[in-house]
């Protein structure tokens, strides 16, 4: 509890945007496809090189619209059985189970979650341990992301 309180104070003074959410069970596809995709991403997006392979599906309390994600790929053929796909990433942090780490909102163009403004896939920079459906999480976006021509509209 003290961990969350201290982080809230820091975020307040750093003008970070905190959005609460709940973990929901996904389709199980991203865990399999992400491993192949990361082989491509590690060459084009160095920040993702050591990220944990697996996504955390988050249903946010409030809708988020990312007008211009700061990181995006061209349409790429990452697997012969899938169509060309574009990937967008929004840097953030994730708080879950009293742990906080760097993360990216991961937005593949063909994901069933992409049209939603409340369902997001998140890739964490480290394994957060056992994260289960129903766990509460907080996504933290920096002031830079929020104020950059309204990159995140709430």
Backbone as a ProteinNet text record, in pm:
[ID]
protein_1_A
[PRIMARY]
XXXXXXXXXXXXXXXXXXXXXXXXXXXXXXXXXXXXXXXXXXXXXXXXXXXXXXXXXXXXXXXXXXXXXXXXXXXXXXXXXXXXXXXXXXXXXXXXXXXXXXXXXXXXXXXXXXXXXXXXXXXXXXXXXXXXXXXXXXXXXXXXXXXXXXXXXX
[TERTIARY]
81.4	0	86.2	193.2	280.9	345.6	373.2	430.4	340.5	211.3	116.4	104	102.6	89.8	209	329.1	450	449.3	411	406	301.8	189.5	86.8	138.4	211.2	268.6	369.2	458	556.6	487	385.3	314.1	245.5	190.8	123.6	222	341.6	438.8	501.9	504.4	557.7	448.7	328.9	209.5	187.2	208.9	180.6	31.8	-17	-156.3	-167.1	-249.1	-269	-408.6	-415.6	-544.8	-554.9	-657.6	-677.8	-745.5	-719.7	-782.8	-785.1	-842.4	-851.4	-803.1	-729.2	-677.2	-791.5	-797.9	-897.9	-829.1	-891.7	-835.7	-849.2	-737.7	-737.9	-764.7	-738.9	-762.8	-646.9	-532.8	-416.2	-331.4	-367.1	-295.5	-166.4	-172	-56.6	65.4	45.9	159.8	237	165.5	230.5	290.2	216.3	262	368.8	364.5	457	602.3	625.7	763.4	822.4	745.5	791.5	807.7	711.9	715.6	834.4	866.9	977.7	1110.8	1123.6	1245.6	1265.1	1156.4	1162.4	1176.6	1096.1	1096.7	1233.1	1305.5	1433.2	1534.6	1515	1604.1	1557.1	1425.7	1372.2	1334.3	1307	1268	1355.4	1475.8	1571.3	1517	1424.7	1369.3	1299.8	1250.8	1176.7	1265.9	1392.5	1484.8	1472.9	1464.4	1463.7	1328.6	1223.1	1090.4	1042.8	958.9	901.7	808.7	818.9	733.8	602.1	500	365.6	294.1	165.1	89.8	-1.2	-29.2	-127.2	-244.6	-360.5	-480.8	-545	-561.2	-613.5	-741	-846	-969.9	-963.3	-946.3	-927.9	-1061.5	-1052.2	-1169.8	-1229.6	-1141.2	-1183.7	-1131.3	-1200.2	-1157.7	-1030.2	-945.1	-822.6	-819.2	-784	-764.4	-621.6	-541.2	-404.9	-407.4	-404.4	-412.4	-287.1	-172.1	-46.3	53.2	46.8	144.5	286.9	376.3	510.5	597.3	562.8	641.9	547.6	580.8	500.7	587	550.2	622.3	550.9	616.8	549.4	466.1	387.1	317.6	423.2	430.4	533.3	469.9	537.4	496.6	580.8	525.8	601.9	580.6	479	453.2	379.6	416.9	356.6	207.1	158.7	16.7	-69.5	-6.7	-79.7	-62.5	-161.5	-146.2	-44.4	2.6	91.6	21.8	99.3	40.1	128.2	63.9	135.1	121.9	228.6	229.2	259.1	182.4	202.3	230.2	310.9	349.1	341.9	290.7	284.9	357.3	468.3	541.3	457.4	470.6	401.5	472.9	414.5	456.6	332.6	353.7	241.5	269.4	166.6	170.4	77	128.6	47.6	108.9	25.7	73.7	191.4	180.3	282.3	415.9	414.8	535.7	506.6	611.1	596.9	715.3	686.5	793.5	756.9	858.3	835	751.4	672.7	586.1	555.6	489.8	441.7	300.7	211.4	82.5	113.2	72.5	105	-22.2	-18.3	-139.3	-114.9	-141.2	-130.8	-254.7	-237	-350.6	-460.9	-430.3	-533.2	-584.6	-546.7	-595.8	-744.6	-821.6	-962.6	-982.8	-877.3	-887.4	-864.9	-801.3	-760.9	-876.3	-994.4	-1102.7	-1155.7	-1125.8	-1176.7	-1096.1	-1159.7	-1087.2	-1065.5	-1103.9	-1086.6	-1010.9	-995.7	-923.4	-786.4	-681.2	-545.3	-456.6	-360.7	-259	-132.8	-73.1	44.1	158.8	276.6	398.1	483.1	522	603.4	751.3	835.8	980.1	1036.2	959.5	1003.9	883.3	911.4	804.6	748.2	619.4	555	505.8	548.1	502.6	364.6	291.7	158.9	57.8	15.6	-87.3	-209.6	-321.4	-440.5	-558.3	-651.4	-775.5	-839.3	-878.5	-938.7	-841	-710.7	-612.2	-627.5	-610.7	-616	-478.8	-476.9	-352.3	-371.1	-260.4	-262.3	-162.8	-206.4	-117	-79.8	47.9	96.8	161.2	108.9	160.6	226.9	341.7	414	344.7	374.8	321.1	354.9	472.1	515.8	417.6	376.7	283.6	146.5	102.2	-30.7	-38.3	61.7	56	101.9	151.5	201.7	85.2	28.3	-87	-199.7	-223	-328	-310.7	-191.5	-166.2	-260.3	-297.1	-394.5	-508.4	-624.4	-741.4	-827	-863.2	-945.8	-1085.9
-119.3	0	126.2	124.7	241.8	262.2	151.2	155.7	237.4	206.1	276.7	423.7	452.4	589.8	674.2	621.9	694.6	718.7	618.2	635.1	737	741.3	841.5	982.8	1001.7	1133.1	1172	1077.9	1105.6	1140.4	1061.6	1086.2	1222.1	1261.3	1390.4	1503.6	1497.3	1604	1599.5	1481.7	1469.2	1486.3	1517.6	1533	1411.7	1294.1	1171.7	1140.7	1084.5	1043.9	898.1	870.8	734.4	688	573.4	517.7	376.9	355.6	224.1	130	2.5	-99.3	-232.8	-329.2	-464.5	-560.2	-662	-760.1	-851.3	-877.7	-972.2	-1078.4	-1192.8	-1304.6	-1276.9	-1290.2	-1268.7	-1398.8	-1395.9	-1512.6	-1611.9	-1569.1	-1656.3	-1653.8	-1571.1	-1566.1	-1484.1	-1371.8	-1280.6	-1347.7	-1433.1	-1500.5	-1582.1	-1639	-1721.4	-1635	-1533.7	-1452.8	-1351.4	-1306	-1202.4	-1248.7	-1374.7	-1426.4	-1408	-1437.4	-1417.1	-1268.8	-1189.3	-1045.1	-978.6	-1022.5	-961	-980.6	-1086.7	-1107.3	-993.6	-940.6	-827.8	-696.9	-681.5	-556.6	-526.2	-627.9	-601.2	-533.9	-547.8	-481.3	-340.2	-318	-188	-99.4	-161.6	-86.1	-134.9	-79	-127	-128.3	-36.6	-31.5	-161.8	-236	-359.8	-482.3	-466.3	-579.4	-677.6	-629.3	-717.8	-727.1	-686.5	-691.5	-835.5	-856	-988	-1026.9	-1150.9	-1196.5	-1246.6	-1167.8	-1196.5	-1064.8	-1065.4	-941.6	-953.6	-839.4	-828.2	-752.5	-814.7	-751.5	-667.6	-539.2	-446.2	-379.8	-388.4	-315.6	-190.6	-74	49.1	104.6	174.6	235.7	344.5	412.8	520.9	492	544.4	526.6	605.7	551.1	619.1	616.8	728.9	734.5	782.8	701.1	739.8	790.8	921.9	980.1	956	963.8	944.5	874.1	741.9	669.5	704.6	729.5	775.8	672.2	544	440.8	358.2	346.6	260.6	203.1	82.5	16.8	42.7	10.3	2.5	-125.6	-149.6	-277.2	-382.2	-485.3	-588	-726.6	-813.8	-954.6	-1029.4	-1053.1	-1117.1	-1268.3	-1317	-1461.3	-1487.7	-1594.8	-1624.1	-1654	-1694.7	-1727.9	-1609.6	-1493.9	-1375.2	-1263.9	-1175.6	-1063.2	-961.3	-874.9	-765.8	-689.2	-648.3	-583.6	-468.6	-364.6	-250.6	-259.3	-220.7	-224.5	-85.3	-46	83.2	57.7	145.1	130.5	265.6	263.1	384.2	354.4	424.5	401.5	438.4	358.3	385.3	305.7	302.6	213.8	138.6	22.8	-54.3	-88.7	-71.4	-108.7	-225.8	-332.5	-451.6	-530.6	-576.1	-658.4	-594.3	-466.3	-389.9	-383.9	-396.2	-380.5	-280.5	-209.8	-109.8	-123.9	-123.2	-137.2	-63.3	-39.3	21	-75.3	-19.3	-101.2	-26.6	-96.4	-37.2	-87.4	4.2	-38.8	-86.4	-207.9	-276.4	-280.9	-218.5	-204.9	-265.4	-395.5	-456.2	-423.2	-395.6	-349.5	-453.3	-582.9	-685.1	-745.4	-691.1	-744.1	-712.6	-806.4	-776.7	-665.9	-633.3	-527.7	-388.5	-379.6	-250.5	-150.9	-192.5	-93.5	-38.1	-104.4	-62.4	55.6	137.8	246.7	214.9	93.4	54.2	-78	-155.3	-282.5	-265.7	-288.8	-266.8	-385.4	-409.9	-511.3	-437.6	-484.1	-417.6	-518	-474.1	-554.4	-490.3	-568.2	-516.7	-543.7	-456.6	-471.9	-586.3	-632.9	-747	-831.7	-953.3	-1043.7	-994.9	-970.1	-920.9	-1034.8	-1154.8	-1268	-1311.4	-1369.3	-1421.2	-1306.9	-1277.6	-1176	-1251.1	-1233.7	-1310.7	-1221	-1279.7	-1211.1	-1161.1	-1035.8	-976.1	-893.6	-907.2	-826.5	-679.8	-591.9	-448.2	-399.8	-313.5	-255.9	-106.2	-36.4	105.2	126.9	195.6	236.6	381.9	411.8	546.6	602.2	714.6	779.9	910.3	938	1060.4	1181.9	1294.8	1422.1	1443.4	1399.3	1414.6	1346.5	1225.8	1152	1219.8	1263.9	1323.5	1456.2	1540.4	1674	1683.1	1579.6	1582	1579.9	1693.6	1708.1	1612.9	1602.6	1515.9	1371.2	1315.2	1176.6	1082.2	1119	1036.3	1126.7	1101.8	1180.2	1097.7	1155.4	1081.7	1138.6
0	0	0	79	83.8	-53.4	-124.1	-258.6	-351.7	-353.2	-439.2	-400.9	-271.6	-224.3	-270.3	-253.8	-294.1	-444.7	-522	-667.4	-709.4	-640.5	-673.4	-649.6	-540.6	-509.8	-618.8	-655.4	-760.4	-891.9	-927.7	-1053.1	-1052	-937.8	-926.9	-956.9	-895.9	-916.4	-1054.2	-1116	-1251.9	-1357	-1315.1	-1400	-1491	-1435.6	-1509.7	-1505.4	-1612.9	-1621.9	-1578.2	-1477.6	-1426.3	-1465.5	-1531.6	-1571.6	-1515.2	-1434.9	-1374.6	-1472.8	-1451.7	-1534.8	-1465	-1532.5	-1479.4	-1587.8	-1546.6	-1641.1	-1685.1	-1815.9	-1866.1	-1950.9	-1958.5	-2034.1	-2183.2	-2253.3	-2397.9	-2471.9	-2599.9	-2684.2	-2680	-2626.2	-2618.9	-2745	-2840.6	-2968.2	-2955.6	-2885.3	-2877.8	-2817.3	-2720.4	-2658.6	-2761.5	-2856.9	-2960	-3071.3	-3114.7	-3227.4	-3187	-3063.6	-3018.7	-3026.3	-3000.7	-3006.4	-3146.4	-3250.5	-3388	-3418.7	-3374.9	-3402.2	-3334.7	-3213.9	-3138.6	-3210.9	-3289.9	-3368.1	-3468.4	-3519.6	-3613	-3535.3	-3428.7	-3351.7	-3291.4	-3247.7	-3179.6	-3272.1	-3403.8	-3498.9	-3532.6	-3529.5	-3569.3	-3450.5	-3336.9	-3216.4	-3100.4	-3087.5	-2987	-2843.5	-2811.7	-2676.3	-2636.8	-2735	-2706.8	-2695.6	-2720.4	-2730.3	-2613.1	-2492.2	-2375.8	-2305.7	-2373.4	-2310.8	-2295.1	-2196.3	-2169.3	-2284	-2329.5	-2440.3	-2382.7	-2401	-2351.4	-2329.9	-2347.3	-2328.1	-2206.7	-2149.4	-2041.6	-2101.7	-2103.2	-2158.4	-2049.5	-2077.3	-1976.9	-2029.2	-1949.5	-1975.6	-1889	-1951.9	-1875.1	-1826.8	-1715.8	-1653.7	-1743.5	-1815.3	-1904.8	-2044.9	-2143.1	-2281.5	-2308.2	-2394	-2435.5	-2588	-2647.5	-2792	-2814.9	-2879.3	-2913.5	-3057.1	-3074.3	-3208.1	-3290	-3224.6	-3296.4	-3205.3	-3201.1	-3118.5	-3161.8	-3066.1	-3099.4	-3171.6	-3160.4	-3227.3	-3313.8	-3442.4	-3529.3	-3640.4	-3681.2	-3788.8	-3921.1	-4029.3	-4158.3	-4155	-4256.5	-4266.7	-4299.3	-4217.9	-4234.8	-4243.5	-4314.5	-4324.4	-4221.4	-4104	-3997.7	-3995.3	-4069.9	-4078.2	-4209.4	-4276.5	-4407.4	-4398.1	-4281.5	-4264.6	-4220.2	-4200	-4156.2	-4258.5	-4272.6	-4367	-4314.3	-4404.5	-4361.8	-4250.2	-4152.7	-4035.3	-3988.6	-3940.8	-3882.2	-3730.8	-3661.1	-3515.1	-3461.8	-3361.2	-3296.4	-3149.2	-3089.9	-2950.1	-2879.9	-2759.1	-2677.5	-2546.1	-2519	-2394.9	-2272.9	-2170	-2043.5	-1935.1	-1819.5	-1712.8	-1669.1	-1609.3	-1557.4	-1411.6	-1331.6	-1190.1	-1170.6	-1112.3	-1089.5	-975.3	-884.8	-772.8	-698.8	-670	-596.5	-669.2	-799.9	-880.8	-990.9	-1030.5	-1136.8	-1230.5	-1359.8	-1458.2	-1586.6	-1668.4	-1799.7	-1882.8	-1971.8	-2056.5	-2184.9	-2275.4	-2400	-2424.2	-2460	-2512.1	-2653.2	-2683.5	-2808.5	-2892.2	-3011.5	-3093	-3231.6	-3247.5	-3380.4	-3462.4	-3589.6	-3670.2	-3685	-3675.9	-3695.8	-3565.4	-3452.4	-3324.3	-3308.1	-3250.9	-3226.2	-3122.1	-3045.6	-2943.8	-3002.4	-3118.7	-3175	-3192.9	-3238.6	-3254.1	-3120.6	-3011.2	-2880.4	-2826.5	-2745.6	-2678	-2529.9	-2490.5	-2350.1	-2333.3	-2438.7	-2430.4	-2494.7	-2413.6	-2460.6	-2426.6	-2513.4	-2487.7	-2444.2	-2336.3	-2280.4	-2273.3	-2316.2	-2304.8	-2196.3	-2096.6	-1985.4	-2010.8	-1956.5	-1976	-1893.2	-1796.5	-1716.7	-1678.7	-1642.4	-1601.2	-1467.8	-1462.8	-1340.7	-1251.6	-1281.6	-1202.4	-1247.2	-1157.7	-1191	-1200.2	-1320.9	-1344.4	-1394.9	-1325.9	-1358.8	-1393.9	-1463.6	-1495.9	-1366.5	-1365.9	-1246.7	-1163.8	-1187.9	-1115.1	-1154.8	-1058.4	-1085.2	-1128.8	-1229.1	-1278.5	-1297.9	-1307.7	-1341.8	-1454.1	-1557.9	-1665.4	-1640.2	-1649.6	-1621.8	-1748.6	-1794.5	-1914.5	-1873.6	-1932.7	-1898.1	-1956.8	-1899.7	-1945.7	-2092.7	-2132.8	-2271.7	-2367	-2334.2	-2420.1	-2419.8	-2305.7	-2294.7	-2368.4	-2353.6	-2410.5	-2555	-2609.6	-2746.4	-2844	-2869.6	-2957.5	-2916.8	-2787.6	-2733.7	-2779.4	-2754.8	-2792.6	-2718.8	-2599.1	-2526.1	-2483.8	-2532.6	-2496.1	-2400.8	-2291	-2194.3	-2194.6
[MASK]
++++++++++++++++++++++++++++++++++++++++++++++++++++++++++++++++++++++++++++++++++++++++++++++++++++++++++++++++++++++++++++++++++++++++++++++++++++++++++

